[in-house]
Coordinates of C-alpha atoms in Angstrom, one line a residue:
Chain C
M292 CA 0.0 0.0 0.0
A293 CA 1.1 3.5 -0.8
S294 CA 2.6 5.6 2.0
Y295 CA 0.3 7.8 4.0
S296 CA 1.7 11.0 2.5
A297 CA 1.1 9.6 -1.0
R298 CA -2.5 8.8 -0.1
R299 CA -2.9 12.2 1.3
R300 CA -1.5 13.7 -1.9
N301 CA -3.9 11.7 -4.0
S302 CA -6.8 12.7 -2.0
S303 CA -5.8 16.4 -2.2
I304 CA -5.5 16.1 -5.9
V305 CA -8.9 14.6 -6.4
M306 CA -10.5 17.0 -4.0
G307 CA -8.8 19.9 -5.8
L308 CA -10.4 18.6 -9.0
C309 CA -13.8 18.5 -7.3
L310 CA -13.3 22.1 -6.2
A311 CA -12.2 23.1 -9.7
A312 CA -15.3 21.4 -11.1
T313 CA -17.5 23.4 -8.8
G314 CA -15.7 26.6 -9.7
I315 CA -16.2 25.9 -13.4
G316 CA -19.8 25.0 -12.9
I317 CA -20.6 28.3 -11.2
A318 CA -18.5 30.2 -13.7
W319 CA -20.8 29.0 -16.5
L320 CA -23.8 30.5 -14.7
F321 CA -22.0 33.9 -14.4
L322 CA -20.6 33.8 -17.9
I323 CA -24.1 33.3 -19.3
L324 CA -25.6 36.0 -17.1
F325 CA -22.8 38.3 -17.9
S326 CA -23.3 38.1 -21.7
L327 CA -27.0 38.5 -21.2
L328 CA -26.5 41.7 -19.2
V329 CA -23.9 43.1 -21.6
N330 CA -26.0 42.4 -24.7
G331 CA -29.4 43.0 -23.2
I332 CA -29.1 46.1 -21.1
P333 CA -28.3 48.5 -24.0
G334 CA -31.8 47.8 -25.5
L335 CA -33.6 48.0 -22.2
T336 CA -35.7 51.1 -22.7
F337 CA -39.1 52.1 -21.7
A338 CA -40.3 51.4 -25.2
V339 CA -39.7 47.7 -24.8
F340 CA -42.6 47.5 -22.4
T341 CA -44.9 49.9 -24.3
E342 CA -44.5 49.3 -28.0
M343 CA -45.2 46.5 -30.4
T344 CA -42.6 44.3 -32.1
P345 CA -41.4 46.3 -35.2
P346 CA -41.4 45.1 -38.8
P347 CA -37.9 44.3 -40.1
G348 CA -35.8 47.3 -41.1
E349 CA -37.5 49.7 -38.8
H350 CA -36.1 51.5 -35.8
G351 CA -37.6 51.4 -32.3
G352 CA -40.4 49.2 -31.3
G353 CA -40.7 47.0 -28.3
L354 CA -41.9 43.7 -27.1
L355 CA -45.2 44.6 -25.5
N356 CA -47.3 42.1 -27.5
A357 CA -44.8 39.3 -27.0
I358 CA -44.6 39.9 -23.3
F359 CA -48.4 40.0 -23.0
G360 CA -48.8 36.8 -25.1
S361 CA -46.2 35.0 -23.0
V362 CA -47.8 36.0 -19.7
L363 CA -51.3 35.2 -21.0
M364 CA -50.4 31.8 -22.3
T365 CA -48.4 31.0 -19.1
V366 CA -51.4 32.0 -17.0
I367 CA -53.8 29.9 -19.0
G368 CA -51.4 27.0 -19.2
V369 CA -50.8 27.0 -15.4
G370 CA -54.5 27.7 -14.8
I371 CA -55.4 24.5 -16.6
G372 CA -52.4 22.4 -15.6
A373 CA -52.0 23.3 -11.9
P374 CA -55.5 22.2 -10.7
I375 CA -55.3 18.9 -12.6
G376 CA -51.8 18.4 -11.2
I377 CA -52.8 19.1 -7.6
L378 CA -55.9 16.8 -7.9
A379 CA -53.9 14.0 -9.4
G380 CA -51.1 14.5 -6.8
T381 CA -53.8 14.4 -4.1
Y382 CA -55.1 11.1 -5.4
L383 CA -51.6 9.6 -5.4
A384 CA -50.9 10.7 -1.8
E385 CA -54.3 10.4 -0.2
Y386 CA -57.1 8.3 -1.8
G387 CA -54.8 6.0 -3.8
R388 CA -51.9 5.8 -1.4
H389 CA -52.2 2.0 -1.2
S390 CA -53.9 1.3 -4.5
K391 CA -52.2 -0.8 -7.2
I392 CA -52.5 1.8 -9.9
T393 CA -50.6 4.5 -7.9
P394 CA -47.1 3.2 -8.6
V395 CA -48.0 3.0 -12.3
I396 CA -49.3 6.6 -12.4
R397 CA -46.3 7.8 -10.5
F398 CA -44.0 6.1 -12.9
I399 CA -45.8 7.4 -16.0
N400 CA -45.8 10.9 -14.4
D401 CA -42.0 10.7 -13.9
I402 CA -41.6 9.8 -17.5
L403 CA -43.7 12.7 -18.6
L404 CA -41.8 15.0 -16.3
S405 CA -38.6 14.4 -18.3
A406 CA -40.1 13.8 -21.7
P407 CA -38.7 16.1 -24.4
S408 CA -40.8 19.2 -24.7
I409 CA -40.7 19.1 -28.5
I410 CA -42.7 15.8 -28.3
I411 CA -45.3 17.7 -26.4
G412 CA -45.4 20.2 -29.2
L413 CA -45.9 17.4 -31.8
F414 CA -48.7 15.9 -29.6
V415 CA -50.5 19.2 -29.3
Y416 CA -50.0 19.9 -33.0
G417 CA -51.7 16.6 -33.9
A418 CA -54.4 16.8 -31.1
V419 CA -55.3 20.5 -31.2
V420 CA -53.8 22.4 -34.2
V421 CA -54.8 19.9 -36.9
P422 CA -58.4 19.6 -35.8
M423 CA -58.8 23.3 -35.3
R424 CA -57.1 23.9 -38.6
S425 CA -55.2 26.9 -37.2
F426 CA -52.2 27.7 -35.0
S427 CA -53.5 29.3 -31.9
A428 CA -52.8 30.7 -28.5
V429 CA -55.1 28.0 -27.0
A430 CA -52.9 25.3 -28.5
G431 CA -49.8 26.9 -27.0
S432 CA -51.5 27.1 -23.6
I433 CA -52.5 23.5 -23.8
A434 CA -49.0 22.5 -24.6
L435 CA -47.7 24.4 -21.6
A436 CA -50.4 22.8 -19.4
V437 CA -49.2 19.4 -20.5
I438 CA -45.8 20.4 -19.3
V439 CA -47.1 21.8 -16.0
I440 CA -49.1 18.8 -15.0
P441 CA -46.3 16.3 -14.2
V442 CA -44.3 19.0 -12.3
V443 CA -47.2 19.8 -10.1
V444 CA -48.3 16.2 -9.6
R445 CA -44.8 15.4 -8.4
T446 CA -44.4 18.2 -5.9
T447 CA -48.0 17.9 -4.6
E448 CA -47.6 14.2 -3.9
D449 CA -44.2 14.7 -2.2
M450 CA -45.5 17.6 -0.1
L451 CA -48.7 15.8 1.0
L452 CA -46.7 12.7 1.9
L453 CA -44.7 14.9 4.3
V454 CA -47.9 15.9 6.2
P455 CA -47.9 13.8 9.5
N456 CA -50.7 11.2 9.6
T457 CA -51.6 12.1 13.1
L458 CA -53.0 15.4 11.8
R459 CA -55.3 13.5 9.4
E460 CA -56.3 11.1 12.2
A461 CA -57.1 13.9 14.5
A462 CA -59.3 15.6 11.9
S463 CA -61.0 12.3 11.1
A464 CA -61.6 11.7 14.8
L465 CA -63.6 14.9 14.9
G466 CA -65.9 13.4 12.3
L467 CA -64.7 15.4 9.3
P468 CA -65.4 13.7 5.9
R469 CA -62.3 12.6 4.0
S470 CA -62.3 15.5 1.5
F471 CA -62.5 18.0 4.4
V472 CA -59.6 16.3 6.1
I473 CA -57.6 16.7 2.9
R474 CA -58.7 20.2 1.9
R475 CA -58.8 21.8 5.4
V476 CA -56.0 20.0 7.1
A477 CA -53.6 18.4 4.7
Y478 CA -53.6 21.2 2.1
R479 CA -53.1 23.8 4.8
A480 CA -50.2 21.9 6.3
A481 CA -48.6 21.5 2.9
R482 CA -49.5 24.9 1.6
A483 CA -45.9 26.3 1.2
G484 CA -44.9 23.1 -0.7
L485 CA -47.9 23.3 -3.0
I486 CA -47.2 26.9 -3.8
T487 CA -43.5 26.1 -4.5
G488 CA -44.6 23.4 -6.9
V489 CA -46.8 25.8 -8.9
L490 CA -44.1 28.5 -8.9
L491 CA -41.5 26.0 -10.2
A492 CA -44.0 24.9 -12.9
V493 CA -44.4 28.6 -13.9
A494 CA -40.6 28.9 -14.1
R495 CA -40.4 25.8 -16.1
V496 CA -42.9 26.8 -18.8
G497 CA -42.0 30.5 -18.7
G498 CA -39.0 30.0 -21.1
E499 CA -40.3 27.0 -23.0
T500 CA -39.8 27.5 -26.7
A501 CA -39.9 24.2 -28.5
P502 CA -43.6 23.3 -27.8
L503 CA -44.6 26.8 -29.0
L504 CA -42.8 26.8 -32.3
F505 CA -45.5 24.9 -34.2
T506 CA -48.5 25.4 -31.9
V507 CA -48.8 29.2 -31.6
L508 CA -46.4 30.5 -34.2
S509 CA -46.1 34.2 -33.5
N510 CA -47.2 37.5 -35.0
Q511 CA -46.2 41.1 -35.2
F512 CA -49.1 42.9 -33.6
W513 CA -51.4 43.2 -30.6
S514 CA -53.8 40.3 -30.5
V515 CA -56.0 38.9 -27.7
N516 CA -57.7 36.4 -30.0
L517 CA -57.1 33.0 -28.4
V518 CA -57.8 31.0 -31.5
K519 CA -55.3 32.8 -33.6
P520 CA -51.5 32.8 -33.5
M521 CA -50.2 35.1 -30.8
A522 CA -46.9 36.8 -30.3
N523 CA -44.8 35.4 -27.4
L524 CA -41.4 36.1 -26.1
P525 CA -39.6 32.8 -26.8
V526 CA -40.7 32.4 -30.4
T527 CA -40.1 36.1 -31.0
I528 CA -36.5 35.7 -29.7
N529 CA -36.1 32.7 -31.9
N530 CA -37.3 34.6 -35.0
F531 CA -35.4 37.8 -34.2
I532 CA -32.0 36.5 -33.2
N533 CA -31.1 34.9 -36.5
N534 CA -32.0 37.9 -38.5
P535 CA -29.3 40.3 -39.8
D536 CA -31.5 43.3 -38.8
A537 CA -29.6 44.9 -35.9
N538 CA -32.8 46.3 -34.2
W539 CA -34.4 42.8 -34.1
K540 CA -31.2 41.3 -32.7
Q541 CA -31.1 43.9 -30.0
L542 CA -34.7 43.3 -29.1
A543 CA -34.0 39.5 -29.0
W544 CA -31.2 40.0 -26.5
T545 CA -33.3 42.3 -24.4
G546 CA -36.2 39.8 -24.5
A547 CA -33.7 37.0 -23.5
L548 CA -32.5 39.1 -20.6
L549 CA -36.1 39.7 -19.4
I550 CA -37.1 36.0 -19.7
T551 CA -34.0 34.8 -17.8
V552 CA -34.4 37.4 -15.0
A553 CA -38.1 36.4 -14.7
V554 CA -37.5 32.7 -14.7
L555 CA -34.5 32.8 -12.3
S556 CA -36.2 35.1 -9.8
L557 CA -39.2 32.7 -9.9
N558 CA -36.9 29.8 -9.2
I559 CA -35.2 31.6 -6.3
T560 CA -38.6 32.7 -4.9
A561 CA -39.9 29.2 -5.1
R562 CA -36.9 27.7 -3.3
F563 CA -37.1 30.4 -0.7
F564 CA -40.8 29.6 -0.1
G565 CA -40.1 25.9 0.2
A566 CA -37.1 26.4 2.5
S567 CA -38.7 28.9 4.9
K568 CA -41.4 26.4 5.7
D569 CA -39.2 23.6 6.9
G570 CA -36.8 26.0 8.6
R571 CA -33.7 24.7 6.9
Chain A
M82 CA -78.5 16.1 22.5
T83 CA -80.8 13.9 24.4
T84 CA -82.0 16.6 26.7
I85 CA -82.9 18.8 23.8
S86 CA -84.8 16.1 22.1
Q87 CA -86.7 15.4 25.3
T88 CA -87.6 19.0 25.9
S89 CA -88.6 20.0 22.4
K90 CA -89.9 17.7 19.8
D91 CA -90.2 20.4 17.2
L92 CA -86.7 21.5 17.5
D93 CA -85.6 17.9 17.3
M94 CA -87.4 17.4 14.1
E95 CA -85.9 20.5 12.6
M96 CA -82.4 19.6 13.7
S97 CA -82.5 16.1 12.4
S98 CA -83.7 17.3 9.0
D99 CA -81.0 20.0 9.0
R100 CA -78.5 17.4 10.0
A101 CA -79.6 15.1 7.2
R102 CA -79.4 17.8 4.7
V103 CA -75.9 18.9 5.8
L104 CA -74.7 15.3 5.9
K105 CA -76.1 14.7 2.4
S106 CA -74.4 17.8 1.0
L107 CA -71.2 16.8 2.7
A108 CA -71.4 13.3 1.3
F109 CA -72.0 14.7 -2.1
S110 CA -69.0 17.1 -2.1
D111 CA -66.9 14.4 -0.5
Q112 CA -67.7 12.0 -3.4
L113 CA -67.3 14.8 -5.9
F114 CA -63.8 15.6 -4.6
S115 CA -62.8 12.0 -4.5
F116 CA -64.0 11.5 -8.0
A117 CA -62.2 14.6 -9.3
T118 CA -58.8 13.5 -7.8
R119 CA -59.3 10.0 -9.3
A120 CA -60.2 11.5 -12.7
A121 CA -57.1 13.8 -12.7
A122 CA -54.9 10.9 -11.8
Y123 CA -56.2 8.8 -14.7
A124 CA -55.8 11.9 -16.9
V125 CA -52.1 11.5 -16.5
L126 CA -52.3 8.0 -17.9
L127 CA -54.5 9.2 -20.7
L128 CA -52.0 11.9 -21.5
L129 CA -49.3 9.4 -22.1
A130 CA -51.6 7.2 -24.2
G131 CA -52.7 10.3 -26.1
I132 CA -49.1 11.3 -26.9
I133 CA -48.2 7.8 -28.1
L134 CA -51.4 7.5 -30.2
S135 CA -51.2 10.9 -31.8
L136 CA -47.5 10.3 -32.7
I137 CA -48.3 6.9 -34.2
A138 CA -51.3 8.4 -36.1
G139 CA -49.1 11.2 -37.5
A140 CA -46.2 9.0 -38.3
W141 CA -48.3 6.3 -40.0
P142 CA -48.0 7.6 -43.6
A143 CA -44.2 7.7 -43.3
M144 CA -44.1 4.3 -41.7
K145 CA -46.0 2.9 -44.6
A146 CA -44.0 4.7 -47.2
F147 CA -40.5 4.0 -45.9
G148 CA -40.8 1.1 -43.5
F149 CA -37.7 -0.2 -41.9
E150 CA -35.6 1.6 -44.6
F151 CA -36.2 4.8 -42.7
L152 CA -33.9 3.8 -39.9
V153 CA -30.9 2.9 -42.2
T154 CA -31.2 5.6 -44.9
R155 CA -28.6 8.3 -44.7
R156 CA -30.2 10.6 -47.2
W157 CA -32.7 13.4 -46.3
A158 CA -34.2 15.0 -49.4
P159 CA -37.7 16.2 -48.7
Q160 CA -37.9 18.2 -52.0
L161 CA -37.1 15.3 -54.2
E162 CA -39.6 14.6 -57.0
P163 CA -41.7 12.5 -57.5
M164 CA -41.2 11.1 -54.1
P165 CA -39.0 12.4 -51.3
V166 CA -36.2 10.2 -49.9
L167 CA -36.1 10.5 -46.1
G168 CA -33.9 8.6 -43.8
A169 CA -33.4 8.9 -40.0
L170 CA -29.8 7.7 -39.8
A171 CA -28.2 11.2 -39.7
P172 CA -30.4 12.7 -37.0
I173 CA -30.2 9.4 -34.9
Y174 CA -26.4 9.5 -35.2
G175 CA -26.3 13.1 -34.2
T176 CA -28.6 12.6 -31.3
L177 CA -26.6 9.6 -29.9
V178 CA -23.2 11.1 -30.5
S179 CA -23.9 14.6 -29.1
S180 CA -25.6 13.1 -26.0
F181 CA -22.7 10.6 -25.6
I182 CA -20.1 13.4 -25.7
A183 CA -22.2 15.6 -23.4
M184 CA -22.3 12.7 -20.8
L185 CA -18.6 12.2 -21.1
I186 CA -18.0 15.8 -20.1
A187 CA -20.9 16.3 -17.7
V188 CA -20.7 13.1 -15.6
P189 CA -17.2 13.7 -14.1
F190 CA -18.0 17.4 -13.5
G191 CA -21.4 16.7 -12.0
L192 CA -20.1 14.0 -9.7
G193 CA -17.1 16.2 -8.8
I194 CA -19.4 19.0 -7.7
A195 CA -21.6 16.6 -5.8
I196 CA -18.5 15.2 -3.9
F197 CA -17.4 18.8 -3.2
L198 CA -20.8 19.7 -1.9
T199 CA -21.2 16.7 0.4
E200 CA -17.7 16.0 1.6
L201 CA -15.7 19.3 1.5
C202 CA -17.9 22.3 1.4
P203 CA -18.2 24.4 4.6
H204 CA -21.8 24.3 5.7
S205 CA -22.4 28.0 5.4
I206 CA -21.7 28.2 1.6
R207 CA -23.3 24.9 0.7
R208 CA -26.7 26.3 0.0
P209 CA -25.6 29.2 -2.2
I210 CA -23.4 26.9 -4.3
R211 CA -26.2 24.4 -4.6
L212 CA -28.6 27.2 -5.6
A213 CA -26.1 28.5 -8.2
I214 CA -25.8 25.1 -9.8
E215 CA -29.5 24.5 -9.7
L216 CA -30.1 27.8 -11.4
L217 CA -28.2 26.5 -14.4
A218 CA -31.1 24.1 -14.8
G219 CA -33.6 27.0 -14.6
I220 CA -32.1 29.0 -17.5
P221 CA -34.4 28.4 -20.6
S222 CA -33.0 26.3 -23.3
I223 CA -33.2 29.0 -25.9
I224 CA -30.9 31.2 -23.8
Y225 CA -28.3 28.4 -23.9
G226 CA -28.8 28.3 -27.7
M227 CA -28.2 32.0 -28.1
W228 CA -25.3 32.0 -25.8
G229 CA -23.7 29.0 -27.6
F230 CA -24.3 30.6 -30.9
F231 CA -22.9 34.1 -30.2
V232 CA -20.4 33.5 -27.4
L233 CA -19.3 29.9 -26.9
G234 CA -19.3 28.7 -30.5
P235 CA -17.1 31.5 -31.9
F236 CA -14.8 31.2 -28.9
L237 CA -14.3 27.4 -29.3
A238 CA -13.9 27.7 -33.1
T239 CA -11.3 30.4 -32.8
Y240 CA -9.2 29.5 -29.8
V241 CA -9.9 25.8 -28.8
E242 CA -10.7 23.6 -31.7
P243 CA -7.8 24.6 -34.0
G244 CA -5.5 23.7 -31.1
I245 CA -7.0 20.3 -30.7
V246 CA -7.0 19.7 -34.5
W247 CA -3.3 20.7 -34.6
A248 CA -2.4 18.4 -31.6
C249 CA -4.2 15.4 -33.1
A250 CA -3.1 15.9 -36.7
D251 CA -0.6 13.1 -36.8
I252 CA -2.5 10.5 -34.6
P253 CA -4.3 8.0 -36.8
V254 CA -7.8 7.7 -35.4
L255 CA -8.0 11.0 -33.6
N256 CA -7.2 13.0 -36.6
S257 CA -10.4 11.9 -38.3
I258 CA -12.5 12.4 -35.1
F259 CA -10.9 15.9 -34.6
S260 CA -10.7 16.7 -38.3
G261 CA -9.9 20.3 -39.0
E262 CA -11.6 20.5 -42.4
M263 CA -14.8 22.0 -41.2
V264 CA -14.2 23.8 -37.9
S265 CA -16.9 26.4 -37.6
N266 CA -19.1 28.0 -35.0
L267 CA -21.7 25.4 -35.7
S268 CA -20.7 21.8 -34.8
L269 CA -21.6 18.6 -33.1
F270 CA -19.0 19.3 -30.5
N271 CA -20.2 22.8 -29.6
A272 CA -23.7 21.4 -29.2
S273 CA -22.4 18.6 -27.0
L274 CA -20.6 21.1 -24.7
I275 CA -23.7 23.2 -24.3
L276 CA -25.7 20.0 -23.6
A277 CA -23.1 19.1 -21.0
I278 CA -23.6 22.4 -19.2
M279 CA -27.4 22.0 -19.3
I280 CA -27.5 18.5 -17.8
L281 CA -24.8 19.2 -15.2
P282 CA -27.2 20.4 -12.6
F283 CA -29.4 17.3 -13.0
I284 CA -26.5 15.0 -12.4
T285 CA -25.3 17.1 -9.4
A286 CA -28.7 17.3 -7.8
I287 CA -29.4 13.6 -7.9
A288 CA -25.8 12.7 -6.9
V289 CA -26.1 15.0 -3.9
D290 CA -29.4 13.4 -2.9
V291 CA -28.1 9.8 -3.2
F292 CA -24.8 10.6 -1.5
S293 CA -26.8 11.8 1.5
T294 CA -28.4 8.3 1.8
V295 CA -25.1 6.9 2.9
P296 CA -25.3 6.2 6.6
P297 CA -22.9 8.5 8.4
V298 CA -21.7 5.6 10.5
L299 CA -20.2 3.9 7.4
K300 CA -18.2 7.0 6.5
E301 CA -17.2 7.5 10.1
A302 CA -15.9 4.0 10.3
A303 CA -13.8 4.5 7.2
Y304 CA -12.4 7.7 8.4
G305 CA -11.8 6.0 11.8
V306 CA -9.5 3.4 10.2
G307 CA -7.5 6.2 8.6
C308 CA -9.0 6.6 5.1
T309 CA -8.4 9.9 3.3
T310 CA -11.4 11.8 2.0
W311 CA -10.9 10.4 -1.5
E312 CA -10.7 6.9 -0.2
V313 CA -13.9 7.3 1.7
V314 CA -15.7 8.6 -1.4
N315 CA -14.2 6.0 -3.7
N316 CA -14.5 2.9 -1.4
V317 CA -17.6 3.7 0.6
V318 CA -19.8 6.4 -0.8
L319 CA -19.6 5.5 -4.6
P320 CA -20.1 1.7 -4.1
F321 CA -23.0 2.3 -1.7
T322 CA -24.8 4.7 -4.1
R323 CA -23.8 3.1 -7.4
V324 CA -27.3 2.3 -8.5
G325 CA -28.6 5.7 -7.7
V326 CA -25.7 7.5 -9.4
V327 CA -26.3 5.4 -12.6
G328 CA -30.0 6.2 -12.3
G329 CA -29.2 9.9 -12.1
V330 CA -26.9 9.7 -15.1
M331 CA -29.5 7.9 -17.2
L332 CA -32.1 10.6 -16.2
A333 CA -29.7 13.3 -17.4
L334 CA -29.1 11.2 -20.6
G335 CA -32.9 11.3 -21.1
R336 CA -32.8 15.0 -20.9
A337 CA -29.8 15.3 -23.3
L338 CA -31.4 13.1 -25.9
G339 CA -34.5 15.3 -26.2
E340 CA -33.0 18.7 -25.7
T341 CA -34.2 20.9 -28.5
M342 CA -33.7 24.7 -28.7
A343 CA -30.1 24.9 -27.5
V344 CA -29.0 22.2 -30.0
T345 CA -31.0 23.6 -32.9
F346 CA -29.1 26.9 -32.6
I347 CA -25.6 25.5 -32.7
I348 CA -25.5 22.1 -34.3
G349 CA -25.7 23.4 -37.8
N350 CA -28.7 21.4 -39.0
S351 CA -26.9 19.5 -41.7
F352 CA -28.1 16.0 -42.5
K353 CA -24.7 14.6 -43.0
I354 CA -22.8 11.9 -41.1
S355 CA -19.3 13.1 -40.8
G356 CA -16.6 11.3 -38.8
S357 CA -15.4 14.6 -37.3
I358 CA -17.1 15.9 -34.2
F359 CA -16.1 19.4 -35.3
A360 CA -18.4 19.2 -38.3
P361 CA -22.0 20.3 -38.3
G362 CA -24.7 17.7 -37.9
T363 CA -28.3 17.5 -36.7
T364 CA -30.3 15.7 -34.0
I365 CA -33.8 14.4 -34.1
S366 CA -35.2 17.3 -32.0
A367 CA -33.2 19.9 -34.0
A368 CA -34.6 18.5 -37.3
I369 CA -38.1 18.7 -36.0
A370 CA -37.7 22.2 -34.6
S371 CA -36.2 23.6 -37.7
E372 CA -38.3 21.9 -40.3
F373 CA -41.7 21.1 -38.9
A374 CA -43.4 24.5 -39.3
E375 CA -42.7 24.6 -43.0
S376 CA -43.3 20.9 -43.7
E377 CA -46.3 19.1 -45.2
G378 CA -47.4 15.7 -46.4
L379 CA -44.9 12.9 -46.2
H380 CA -42.1 15.2 -45.0
Q381 CA -44.2 16.2 -42.0
S382 CA -45.1 12.6 -41.3
A383 CA -41.5 11.6 -41.4
L384 CA -40.7 14.3 -38.9
I385 CA -43.4 13.0 -36.6
L386 CA -42.0 9.5 -37.1
L387 CA -38.6 11.0 -35.9
G388 CA -40.4 12.3 -32.9
L389 CA -41.9 8.9 -32.2
L390 CA -38.4 7.4 -32.4
L391 CA -37.1 10.0 -30.0
F392 CA -40.0 9.4 -27.6
V393 CA -39.4 5.6 -27.6
L394 CA -35.7 6.2 -27.1
T395 CA -36.1 8.6 -24.2
F396 CA -38.9 6.4 -22.7
I397 CA -36.5 3.5 -22.5
V398 CA -33.7 5.5 -21.0
L399 CA -36.0 7.3 -18.5
A400 CA -37.8 4.1 -17.5
S401 CA -34.5 2.3 -16.7
A402 CA -33.3 5.4 -14.8
R403 CA -36.5 5.3 -12.7
F404 CA -36.2 1.6 -12.1
M405 CA -32.7 2.1 -10.8
L406 CA -33.7 5.0 -8.6
M407 CA -36.7 3.1 -7.3
R408 CA -34.4 0.2 -6.3
L409 CA -32.3 2.6 -4.3
E410 CA -35.3 4.1 -2.6
K411 CA -36.6 0.7 -1.6
R412 CA -33.2 -0.1 -0.1
A413 CA -33.1 3.3 1.7
G414 CA -36.6 2.7 3.0
A415 CA -36.0 -0.9 4.2

């Protein structure tokens, strides 16, 4: 066996590599944020939030319609997906805790959780866009909802399983029906966790691009018609960034900065919410 | 209760009918809620069935037209008359190779960070570091694509790749893998590197979780007989958590296989199989993302068939990952 000092040296080398890996990992985050700030901030004017996306070759303009479309579709998507996700998670953790179908649903849900988002886009194209014969904001929202559901199912189930059974038993002993035990006691005990799950789901779909590419398309003007294509930030960025037009490119960088800041702050808020509850 | 019913029969009657009504409405809402949760849970199953069925339905014309040939044809010519020639070999090759290189880079890095976080890191900075790594997973895919396209790609093509090409120029096999003929901002290798950064947080998060399942007493015993930190990690922590680590790596692989926007930006979208990893290529998801909106007929069906292949591939990878993680959970629970 090698001498003690040699073993110590080996250990230090490997641990030094681990430290370096951590440094490089964190460096990526800051490199990406740095280039977003450098390229995005010059275009960050008031007009970005008040004007519509400009036609190619024109000066000025903003991202108002795209921001509005993104927010609207995210709200609708989460509005559809989160309730379904919470109910399904409730079944897994409460009614179906010992049922045979529960492990199967959990397994399928975990697969959906990591399924490529472009597949969701293809699915919604076939299931919504083709029958409706039009790209639409509704289709985009449904695609986002399909992505939201597994995220929320997972966190809801995890959080409800953390609620101590004695709480449920105490409530049942008072004569409360099962659904009241769940809604008034279990949900309340797991509230912070449930909110965390929904916030994480919002953060997840906020920057999703692939499923929107061929479900909503995009457009250049203000539109609130849900059955027509609607402007949205990710697809606008995608269309603007590869264009030689300097104004478009600048808007794309600014949009990218906005999306990243929004998504990352949601992530941090969600984690803060989740952590403050269990006092870690 | 009994005193009331003895003193006033009217009141009793009223109360019991009230009670019955309240109980009835309670029972109704109780059943409704129970039914709603059950329906939502089955909706998850229906979702998967719906995805598979809609992909098969969309891919059917291409399956009929190309059959098994689809998997082994290298050519992708959607505009060819009278009938397009479409083969999946190039995108399948690109998907597998880019994910493989990404794993090669991300696995050591991800595990290294996890070892640092669990074994070395002072408690006070553990949380901020973990958060920073997890935020990497929060950055939207399209942002990685832009960054890779404008920042990382040009940097690699200017400063890094020519050096590697030069260093490997006289070594037989390596000089075709690292061929300098087509070094550009858009290449399989650049896409792989971006993929590696994107899946790094998944590997780290799962590795940290499974490392924390090692009973402290095992590690303490190893330290007690004089092991160094690395020996503890290598001989106690890694063997104990092997199944979980492999599961986490497979999970990350599942992500890498299906990653779309970032890859679409920087892989070059060229349907060619070139031996060099510095040449442009394409992946299944990049092919769908860049061509689907303008496709029709057989071309579109072929793209959906590609999507179906990707789904089957990721399904197998993710399912085996989950099985491994479930095995570990069972052991931790027992």
